[in-house]
JSON list of C-alpha atoms and ligand atoms in Angstrom, two decimals:
[
{"chain": "N", "resi": 1, "resn": "UNK", "atom": "CA", "xyz": [117.03, 114.11, 88.36]},
{"chain": "N", "resi": 2, "resn": "UNK", "atom": "CA", "xyz": [114.59, 113.32, 85.55]},
{"chain": "N", "resi": 3, "resn": "UNK", "atom": "CA", "xyz": [112.63, 110.06, 85.64]},
{"chain": "N", "resi": 4, "resn": "UNK", "atom": "CA", "xyz": [110.92, 108.54, 82.64]},
{"chain": "N", "resi": 5, "resn": "UNK", "atom": "CA", "xyz": [107.81, 106.42, 82.91]},
{"chain": "N", "resi": 6, "resn": "UNK", "atom": "CA", "xyz": [107.14, 104.07, 80.00]},
{"chain": "N", "resi": 7, "resn": "UNK", "atom": "CA", "xyz": [103.76, 105.27, 78.77]},
{"chain": "N", "resi": 8, "resn": "UNK", "atom": "CA", "xyz": [102.82, 102.69, 76.11]},
{"chain": "N", "resi": 9, "resn": "UNK", "atom": "CA", "xyz": [100.04, 101.23, 78.27]},
{"chain": "N", "resi": 10, "resn": "UNK", "atom": "CA", "xyz": [99.18, 100.67, 81.92]},
{"chain": "N", "resi": 11, "resn": "UNK", "atom": "CA", "xyz": [99.08, 102.85, 85.02]},
{"chain": "N", "resi": 12, "resn": "UNK", "atom": "CA", "xyz": [101.90, 105.25, 84.16]},
{"chain": "N", "resi": 13, "resn": "UNK", "atom": "CA", "xyz": [99.84, 108.27, 85.32]},
{"chain": "N", "resi": 14, "resn": "UNK", "atom": "CA", "xyz": [99.80, 106.91, 88.89]},
{"chain": "N", "resi": 15, "resn": "UNK", "atom": "CA", "xyz": [103.60, 106.68, 88.95]},
{"chain": "N", "resi": 16, "resn": "UNK", "atom": "CA", "xyz": [103.88, 110.21, 87.55]},
{"chain": "N", "resi": 17, "resn": "UNK", "atom": "CA", "xyz": [101.54, 111.54, 90.25]},
{"chain": "N", "resi": 18, "resn": "UNK", "atom": "CA", "xyz": [103.69, 110.07, 93.03]},
{"chain": "N", "resi": 19, "resn": "UNK", "atom": "CA", "xyz": [106.91, 111.37, 91.46]},
{"chain": "N", "resi": 20, "resn": "UNK", "atom": "CA", "xyz": [105.29, 114.80, 91.05]},
{"chain": "N", "resi": 21, "resn": "UNK", "atom": "CA", "xyz": [104.35, 114.73, 94.72]},
{"chain": "N", "resi": 22, "resn": "UNK", "atom": "CA", "xyz": [107.99, 113.93, 95.54]},
{"chain": "N", "resi": 23, "resn": "UNK", "atom": "CA", "xyz": [109.09, 116.93, 93.48]},
{"chain": "N", "resi": 24, "resn": "UNK", "atom": "CA", "xyz": [110.73, 114.84, 90.74]},
{"chain": "N", "resi": 25, "resn": "UNK", "atom": "CA", "xyz": [110.64, 115.90, 87.10]},
{"chain": "N", "resi": 26, "resn": "UNK", "atom": "CA", "xyz": [109.08, 113.19, 84.91]},
{"chain": "N", "resi": 27, "resn": "UNK", "atom": "CA", "xyz": [108.80, 112.35, 81.22]},
{"chain": "N", "resi": 28, "resn": "UNK", "atom": "CA", "xyz": [106.25, 110.06, 79.54]},
{"chain": "N", "resi": 29, "resn": "UNK", "atom": "CA", "xyz": [108.31, 107.71, 77.39]},
{"chain": "N", "resi": 30, "resn": "UNK", "atom": "CA", "xyz": [106.67, 106.57, 74.14]},
{"chain": "N", "resi": 31, "resn": "UNK", "atom": "CA", "xyz": [109.46, 106.96, 71.61]},
{"chain": "N", "resi": 32, "resn": "UNK", "atom": "CA", "xyz": [113.23, 106.27, 71.70]},
{"chain": "N", "resi": 33, "resn": "UNK", "atom": "CA", "xyz": [114.08, 110.00, 71.80]},
{"chain": "N", "resi": 34, "resn": "UNK", "atom": "CA", "xyz": [112.10, 110.38, 75.03]},
{"chain": "N", "resi": 35, "resn": "UNK", "atom": "CA", "xyz": [114.88, 108.45, 76.81]},
{"chain": "N", "resi": 36, "resn": "UNK", "atom": "CA", "xyz": [117.41, 111.24, 76.24]},
{"chain": "N", "resi": 37, "resn": "UNK", "atom": "CA", "xyz": [118.63, 112.88, 79.44]},
{"chain": "N", "resi": 38, "resn": "UNK", "atom": "CA", "xyz": [116.72, 110.57, 81.81]},
{"chain": "N", "resi": 39, "resn": "UNK", "atom": "CA", "xyz": [118.33, 109.43, 85.04]},
{"chain": "N", "resi": 40, "resn": "UNK", "atom": "CA", "xyz": [116.05, 106.42, 85.51]},
{"chain": "N", "resi": 41, "resn": "UNK", "atom": "CA", "xyz": [112.98, 104.71, 84.13]},
{"chain": "N", "resi": 42, "resn": "UNK", "atom": "CA", "xyz": [109.85, 103.10, 85.56]},
{"chain": "N", "resi": 43, "resn": "UNK", "atom": "CA", "xyz": [107.90, 100.46, 83.65]},
{"chain": "N", "resi": 44, "resn": "UNK", "atom": "CA", "xyz": [104.37, 100.42, 85.06]},
{"chain": "N", "resi": 45, "resn": "UNK", "atom": "CA", "xyz": [101.81, 97.73, 85.67]},
{"chain": "N", "resi": 46, "resn": "UNK", "atom": "CA", "xyz": [99.30, 96.96, 82.97]},
{"chain": "N", "resi": 47, "resn": "UNK", "atom": "CA", "xyz": [99.34, 94.16, 80.43]},
{"chain": "N", "resi": 48, "resn": "UNK", "atom": "CA", "xyz": [102.83, 92.91, 79.64]},
{"chain": "N", "resi": 49, "resn": "UNK", "atom": "CA", "xyz": [101.87, 91.53, 76.21]},
{"chain": "N", "resi": 50, "resn": "UNK", "atom": "CA", "xyz": [100.49, 94.92, 75.16]},
{"chain": "N", "resi": 51, "resn": "UNK", "atom": "CA", "xyz": [103.44, 96.84, 76.61]},
{"chain": "N", "resi": 52, "resn": "UNK", "atom": "CA", "xyz": [105.84, 94.49, 74.79]},
{"chain": "N", "resi": 53, "resn": "UNK", "atom": "CA", "xyz": [104.04, 94.65, 71.45]},
{"chain": "N", "resi": 54, "resn": "UNK", "atom": "CA", "xyz": [103.83, 98.45, 71.57]},
{"chain": "N", "resi": 55, "resn": "UNK", "atom": "CA", "xyz": [107.50, 98.69, 72.56]},
{"chain": "N", "resi": 56, "resn": "UNK", "atom": "CA", "xyz": [108.34, 96.62, 69.44]},
{"chain": "N", "resi": 57, "resn": "UNK", "atom": "CA", "xyz": [106.04, 98.73, 67.22]},
{"chain": "N", "resi": 58, "resn": "UNK", "atom": "CA", "xyz": [107.63, 101.98, 68.41]},
{"chain": "N", "resi": 59, "resn": "UNK", "atom": "CA", "xyz": [111.20, 100.63, 68.05]},
{"chain": "N", "resi": 60, "resn": "UNK", "atom": "CA", "xyz": [111.82, 100.95, 71.76]},
{"chain": "N", "resi": 61, "resn": "UNK", "atom": "CA", "xyz": [113.34, 97.54, 72.48]},
{"chain": "N", "resi": 62, "resn": "UNK", "atom": "CA", "xyz": [116.99, 98.21, 71.60]},
{"chain": "N", "resi": 63, "resn": "UNK", "atom": "CA", "xyz": [116.99, 101.80, 72.96]},
{"chain": "N", "resi": 64, "resn": "UNK", "atom": "CA", "xyz": [115.51, 100.45, 76.23]},
{"chain": "N", "resi": 65, "resn": "UNK", "atom": "CA", "xyz": [118.20, 97.75, 76.44]},
{"chain": "N", "resi": 66, "resn": "UNK", "atom": "CA", "xyz": [120.91, 100.35, 75.78]},
{"chain": "N", "resi": 67, "resn": "UNK", "atom": "CA", "xyz": [119.39, 102.59, 78.46]},
{"chain": "N", "resi": 68, "resn": "UNK", "atom": "CA", "xyz": [119.25, 99.72, 80.96]},
{"chain": "N", "resi": 69, "resn": "UNK", "atom": "CA", "xyz": [122.99, 99.06, 80.55]},
{"chain": "N", "resi": 70, "resn": "UNK", "atom": "CA", "xyz": [123.75, 102.32, 82.31]},
{"chain": "N", "resi": 71, "resn": "UNK", "atom": "CA", "xyz": [120.66, 103.44, 84.18]},
{"chain": "N", "resi": 72, "resn": "UNK", "atom": "CA", "xyz": [118.31, 102.27, 86.95]},
{"chain": "N", "resi": 73, "resn": "UNK", "atom": "CA", "xyz": [115.01, 100.73, 85.89]},
{"chain": "N", "resi": 74, "resn": "UNK", "atom": "CA", "xyz": [112.07, 99.69, 88.06]},
{"chain": "N", "resi": 75, "resn": "UNK", "atom": "CA", "xyz": [109.35, 97.40, 86.77]},
{"chain": "N", "resi": 76, "resn": "UNK", "atom": "CA", "xyz": [106.06, 97.05, 88.70]},
{"chain": "N", "resi": 77, "resn": "UNK", "atom": "CA", "xyz": [103.86, 94.02, 88.00]},
{"chain": "N", "resi": 78, "resn": "UNK", "atom": "CA", "xyz": [103.60, 93.87, 84.17]},
{"chain": "N", "resi": 79, "resn": "UNK", "atom": "CA", "xyz": [106.85, 95.88, 84.24]},
{"chain": "N", "resi": 80, "resn": "UNK", "atom": "CA", "xyz": [108.47, 93.08, 86.23]},
{"chain": "N", "resi": 81, "resn": "UNK", "atom": "CA", "xyz": [107.38, 90.54, 83.59]},
{"chain": "N", "resi": 82, "resn": "UNK", "atom": "CA", "xyz": [108.78, 92.78, 80.84]},
{"chain": "N", "resi": 83, "resn": "UNK", "atom": "CA", "xyz": [112.19, 92.95, 82.52]},
{"chain": "N", "resi": 84, "resn": "UNK", "atom": "CA", "xyz": [112.46, 89.21, 83.26]},
{"chain": "N", "resi": 85, "resn": "UNK", "atom": "CA", "xyz": [114.68, 86.80, 81.31]},
{"chain": "N", "resi": 86, "resn": "UNK", "atom": "CA", "xyz": [112.41, 83.79, 81.87]},
{"chain": "N", "resi": 87, "resn": "UNK", "atom": "CA", "xyz": [108.63, 83.72, 81.86]},
{"chain": "N", "resi": 88, "resn": "UNK", "atom": "CA", "xyz": [107.96, 80.42, 80.07]},
{"chain": "N", "resi": 89, "resn": "UNK", "atom": "CA", "xyz": [105.82, 82.17, 77.43]},
{"chain": "N", "resi": 90, "resn": "UNK", "atom": "CA", "xyz": [106.51, 83.66, 74.06]},
{"chain": "N", "resi": 91, "resn": "UNK", "atom": "CA", "xyz": [106.01, 87.43, 74.09]},
{"chain": "N", "resi": 92, "resn": "UNK", "atom": "CA", "xyz": [108.29, 90.44, 73.55]},
{"chain": "N", "resi": 93, "resn": "UNK", "atom": "CA", "xyz": [110.40, 91.02, 76.66]},
{"chain": "N", "resi": 94, "resn": "UNK", "atom": "CA", "xyz": [113.26, 93.31, 77.51]},
{"chain": "N", "resi": 95, "resn": "UNK", "atom": "CA", "xyz": [114.65, 90.21, 79.21]},
{"chain": "N", "resi": 96, "resn": "UNK", "atom": "CA", "xyz": [117.48, 91.86, 81.10]},
{"chain": "N", "resi": 97, "resn": "UNK", "atom": "CA", "xyz": [117.02, 90.61, 84.66]},
{"chain": "N", "resi": 98, "resn": "UNK", "atom": "CA", "xyz": [118.10, 87.20, 85.83]},
{"chain": "N", "resi": 99, "resn": "UNK", "atom": "CA", "xyz": [114.71, 86.33, 87.28]},
{"chain": "N", "resi": 100, "resn": "UNK", "atom": "CA", "xyz": [112.11, 83.68, 86.55]},
{"chain": "N", "resi": 101, "resn": "UNK", "atom": "CA", "xyz": [108.54, 84.93, 86.68]},
{"chain": "N", "resi": 102, "resn": "UNK", "atom": "CA", "xyz": [105.17, 83.26, 86.29]},
{"chain": "N", "resi": 103, "resn": "UNK", "atom": "CA", "xyz": [102.39, 85.46, 84.93]},
{"chain": "N", "resi": 104, "resn": "UNK", "atom": "CA", "xyz": [98.99, 85.62, 86.64]},
{"chain": "N", "resi": 105, "resn": "UNK", "atom": "CA", "xyz": [100.21, 83.18, 89.28]},
{"chain": "N", "resi": 106, "resn": "UNK", "atom": "CA", "xyz": [98.08, 84.59, 92.11]},
{"chain": "N", "resi": 107, "resn": "UNK", "atom": "CA", "xyz": [94.86, 83.97, 90.21]},
{"chain": "N", "resi": 108, "resn": "UNK", "atom": "CA", "xyz": [92.45, 86.07, 88.20]},
{"chain": "N", "resi": 109, "resn": "UNK", "atom": "CA", "xyz": [91.38, 89.73, 88.51]},
{"chain": "N", "resi": 110, "resn": "UNK", "atom": "CA", "xyz": [88.79, 88.79, 91.19]},
{"chain": "N", "resi": 111, "resn": "UNK", "atom": "CA", "xyz": [91.58, 87.23, 93.26]},
{"chain": "N", "resi": 112, "resn": "UNK", "atom": "CA", "xyz": [93.32, 90.61, 93.62]},
{"chain": "N", "resi": 113, "resn": "UNK", "atom": "CA", "xyz": [94.42, 91.33, 97.17]},
{"chain": "N", "resi": 114, "resn": "UNK", "atom": "CA", "xyz": [96.28, 93.65, 99.47]},
{"chain": "N", "resi": 115, "resn": "UNK", "atom": "CA", "xyz": [98.93, 92.35, 101.87]},
{"chain": "N", "resi": 116, "resn": "UNK", "atom": "CA", "xyz": [101.13, 93.86, 104.54]},
{"chain": "N", "resi": 117, "resn": "UNK", "atom": "CA", "xyz": [104.70, 93.67, 103.40]},
{"chain": "N", "resi": 118, "resn": "UNK", "atom": "CA", "xyz": [107.49, 93.92, 105.95]},
{"chain": "N", "resi": 119, "resn": "UNK", "atom": "CA", "xyz": [110.36, 95.44, 104.03]},
{"chain": "N", "resi": 120, "resn": "UNK", "atom": "CA", "xyz": [112.82, 96.69, 106.61]},
{"chain": "N", "resi": 121, "resn": "UNK", "atom": "CA", "xyz": [115.08, 98.35, 104.05]},
{"chain": "N", "resi": 122, "resn": "UNK", "atom": "CA", "xyz": [112.37, 100.92, 103.31]},
{"chain": "N", "resi": 123, "resn": "UNK", "atom": "CA", "xyz": [112.69, 102.67, 106.63]},
{"chain": "N", "resi": 124, "resn": "UNK", "atom": "CA", "xyz": [115.50, 103.07, 109.01]},
{"chain": "N", "resi": 125, "resn": "UNK", "atom": "CA", "xyz": [114.23, 101.91, 112.38]},
{"chain": "N", "resi": 126, "resn": "UNK", "atom": "CA", "xyz": [110.52, 102.24, 111.67]},
{"chain": "N", "resi": 127, "resn": "UNK", "atom": "CA", "xyz": [109.00, 98.94, 110.53]},
{"chain": "N", "resi": 128, "resn": "UNK", "atom": "CA", "xyz": [105.57, 100.05, 109.33]},
{"chain": "N", "resi": 129, "resn": "UNK", "atom": "CA", "xyz": [104.31, 97.41, 106.84]},
{"chain": "N", "resi": 130, "resn": "UNK", "atom": "CA", "xyz": [104.00, 98.45, 103.23]},
{"chain": "N", "resi": 131, "resn": "UNK", "atom": "CA", "xyz": [100.48, 98.05, 101.77]},
{"chain": "N", "resi": 132, "resn": "UNK", "atom": "CA", "xyz": [101.24, 95.87, 98.76]},
{"chain": "N", "resi": 133, "resn": "UNK", "atom": "CA", "xyz": [98.46, 95.64, 96.15]},
{"chain": "N", "resi": 134, "resn": "UNK", "atom": "CA", "xyz": [98.42, 92.58, 93.87]},
{"chain": "N", "resi": 135, "resn": "UNK", "atom": "CA", "xyz": [96.30, 92.64, 90.70]},
{"chain": "N", "resi": 136, "resn": "UNK", "atom": "CA", "xyz": [96.56, 89.54, 88.52]},
{"chain": "N", "resi": 137, "resn": "UNK", "atom": "CA", "xyz": [100.14, 89.67, 89.66]},
{"chain": "N", "resi": 138, "resn": "UNK", "atom": "CA", "xyz": [103.12, 87.63, 88.51]},
{"chain": "N", "resi": 139, "resn": "UNK", "atom": "CA", "xyz": [105.01, 85.43, 90.92]},
{"chain": "N", "resi": 140, "resn": "UNK", "atom": "CA", "xyz": [108.73, 85.74, 91.32]},
{"chain": "N", "resi": 141, "resn": "UNK", "atom": "CA", "xyz": [109.69, 82.07, 91.04]},
{"chain": "N", "resi": 142, "resn": "UNK", "atom": "CA", "xyz": [113.47, 82.52, 91.22]},
{"chain": "N", "resi": 143, "resn": "UNK", "atom": "CA", "xyz": [116.16, 85.17, 91.39]},
{"chain": "N", "resi": 144, "resn": "UNK", "atom": "CA", "xyz": [119.43, 83.90, 89.92]},
{"chain": "N", "resi": 145, "resn": "UNK", "atom": "CA", "xyz": [123.01, 85.09, 89.49]},
{"chain": "N", "resi": 146, "resn": "UNK", "atom": "CA", "xyz": [123.31, 88.65, 90.73]},
{"chain": "N", "resi": 147, "resn": "UNK", "atom": "CA", "xyz": [119.54, 89.09, 91.14]},
{"chain": "N", "resi": 148, "resn": "UNK", "atom": "CA", "xyz": [118.47, 88.93, 94.79]},
{"chain": "N", "resi": 149, "resn": "UNK", "atom": "CA", "xyz": [115.05, 88.69, 96.42]},
{"chain": "N", "resi": 150, "resn": "UNK", "atom": "CA", "xyz": [114.61, 91.74, 98.67]},
{"chain": "N", "resi": 151, "resn": "UNK", "atom": "CA", "xyz": [111.05, 91.30, 99.97]},
{"chain": "N", "resi": 152, "resn": "UNK", "atom": "CA", "xyz": [108.76, 88.39, 100.77]},
{"chain": "N", "resi": 153, "resn": "UNK", "atom": "CA", "xyz": [105.18, 88.03, 101.98]},
{"chain": "N", "resi": 154, "resn": "UNK", "atom": "CA", "xyz": [104.74, 86.45, 105.41]},
{"chain": "N", "resi": 155, "resn": "UNK", "atom": "CA", "xyz": [104.12, 83.07, 103.71]},
{"chain": "N", "resi": 156, "resn": "UNK", "atom": "CA", "xyz": [107.57, 83.29, 102.09]},
{"chain": "N", "resi": 157, "resn": "UNK", "atom": "CA", "xyz": [106.42, 84.27, 98.59]},
{"chain": "N", "resi": 158, "resn": "UNK", "atom": "CA", "xyz": [109.08, 86.45, 96.95]},
{"chain": "N", "resi": 159, "resn": "UNK", "atom": "CA", "xyz": [107.57, 89.71, 95.66]},
{"chain": "N", "resi": 160, "resn": "UNK", "atom": "CA", "xyz": [110.49, 92.07, 95.02]},
{"chain": "N", "resi": 161, "resn": "UNK", "atom": "CA", "xyz": [114.01, 91.67, 93.68]},
{"chain": "N", "resi": 162, "resn": "UNK", "atom": "CA", "xyz": [117.03, 93.72, 92.78]},
{"chain": "N", "resi": 163, "resn": "UNK", "atom": "CA", "xyz": [119.89, 93.17, 90.41]},
{"chain": "N", "resi": 164, "resn": "UNK", "atom": "CA", "xyz": [122.30, 96.08, 90.83]},
{"chain": "N", "resi": 165, "resn": "UNK", "atom": "CA", "xyz": [120.45, 99.16, 89.65]},
{"chain": "N", "resi": 166, "resn": "UNK", "atom": "CA", "xyz": [117.37, 97.25, 88.47]},
{"chain": "N", "resi": 167, "resn": "UNK", "atom": "CA", "xyz": [114.37, 96.76, 90.73]},
{"chain": "N", "resi": 168, "resn": "UNK", "atom": "CA", "xyz": [111.19, 94.72, 90.29]},
{"chain": "N", "resi": 169, "resn": "UNK", "atom": "CA", "xyz": [108.06, 94.45, 92.41]},
{"chain": "N", "resi": 170, "resn": "UNK", "atom": "CA", "xyz": [105.17, 92.10, 91.62]},
{"chain": "N", "resi": 171, "resn": "UNK", "atom": "CA", "xyz": [102.75, 94.55, 93.30]},
{"chain": "N", "resi": 172, "resn": "UNK", "atom": "CA", "xyz": [101.73, 98.17, 92.68]},
{"chain": "N", "resi": 173, "resn": "UNK", "atom": "CA", "xyz": [103.32, 100.81, 94.98]},
{"chain": "N", "resi": 174, "resn": "UNK", "atom": "CA", "xyz": [101.91, 103.45, 92.60]},
{"chain": "N", "resi": 175, "resn": "UNK", "atom": "CA", "xyz": [98.37, 102.58, 93.70]},
{"chain": "N", "resi": 176, "resn": "UNK", "atom": "CA", "xyz": [98.97, 103.42, 97.36]},
{"chain": "N", "resi": 177, "resn": "UNK", "atom": "CA", "xyz": [99.49, 106.62, 99.34]},
{"chain": "N", "resi": 178, "resn": "UNK", "atom": "CA", "xyz": [102.76, 105.16, 100.61]},
{"chain": "N", "resi": 179, "resn": "UNK", "atom": "CA", "xyz": [105.65, 106.49, 98.55]},
{"chain": "N", "resi": 180, "resn": "UNK", "atom": "CA", "xyz": [108.47, 104.58, 100.30]},
{"chain": "N", "resi": 181, "resn": "UNK", "atom": "CA", "xyz": [109.16, 102.25, 97.35]},
{"chain": "N", "resi": 182, "resn": "UNK", "atom": "CA", "xyz": [109.37, 105.25, 95.02]},
{"chain": "N", "resi": 183, "resn": "UNK", "atom": "CA", "xyz": [111.82, 106.88, 97.41]},
{"chain": "N", "resi": 184, "resn": "UNK", "atom": "CA", "xyz": [113.79, 103.62, 97.60]},
{"chain": "N", "resi": 185, "resn": "UNK", "atom": "CA", "xyz": [114.05, 103.56, 93.78]},
{"chain": "N", "resi": 186, "resn": "UNK", "atom": "CA", "xyz": [115.13, 107.22, 93.68]},
{"chain": "N", "resi": 187, "resn": "UNK", "atom": "CA", "xyz": [117.79, 106.27, 96.23]},
{"chain": "N", "resi": 188, "resn": "UNK", "atom": "CA", "xyz": [119.29, 103.81, 93.70]},
{"chain": "N", "resi": 189, "resn": "UNK", "atom": "CA", "xyz": [120.02, 106.73, 91.38]},
{"chain": "V", "resi": 201, "resn": "LIG", "atom": "N1", "xyz": [98.53, 90.08, 84.44]},
{"chain": "V", "resi": 201, "resn": "LIG", "atom": "C1", "xyz": [99.31, 91.12, 83.82]},
{"chain": "V", "resi": 201, "resn": "LIG", "atom": "C2", "xyz": [100.33, 90.52, 82.85]},
{"chain": "V", "resi": 201, "resn": "LIG", "atom": "O1", "xyz": [100.54, 89.32, 82.85]},
{"chain": "V", "resi": 201, "resn": "LIG", "atom": "C3", "xyz": [100.01, 91.97, 84.86]},
{"chain": "V", "resi": 201, "resn": "LIG", "atom": "C4", "xyz": [98.98, 92.64, 85.73]},
{"chain": "V", "resi": 201, "resn": "LIG", "atom": "C5", "xyz": [99.38, 93.95, 86.32]},
{"chain": "V", "resi": 201, "resn": "LIG", "atom": "O2", "xyz": [100.33, 94.62, 85.87]},
{"chain": "V", "resi": 201, "resn": "LIG", "atom": "N2", "xyz": [98.60, 94.35, 87.29]},
{"chain": "V", "resi": 201, "resn": "LIG", "atom": "O3", "xyz": [100.90, 91.23, 82.10]}
]
């Protein structure tokens, strides 16, 4: 197994550290050729406009779409925005997942928060909440077609979705000590 982490901008190092800890070989993806031989790809949190513009500049858009046809991809926060089909704003998007997302919908940087997320599918039997960290996070407004919401906050806000082998989370599992979401993604491979 070899997992790529899109390393245009954002907190790719944090994802790599967790994968390293899990004994998974990783590759920083900055150019189309970096996608060769990967079994999956993570698109980190950061600034979706910057990630999108750099992906265009480095001719990554079509290679990423081709990769996504066959392989699992996980987008966290800005990564979720980048994967969404609908965001109601004009910026470069991979636009593969049938989800509607609203950027910065939880407020500004100072409104960042941590919430206990009860995501039963993460552990068999054990229902320890997942510490979900939201930083100027996008809201998952709707999951359509084959895309399904897989986790909600206690107030009903959808914060994670899956469409086949593609996963999105509006929070940052890479900023916690809890590696269950990373293990869940590896399980999709
Ligand atoms: N607010 C950022 C955006 O709209 C996402 C923030 C994040 O990834 N923590 O791209």
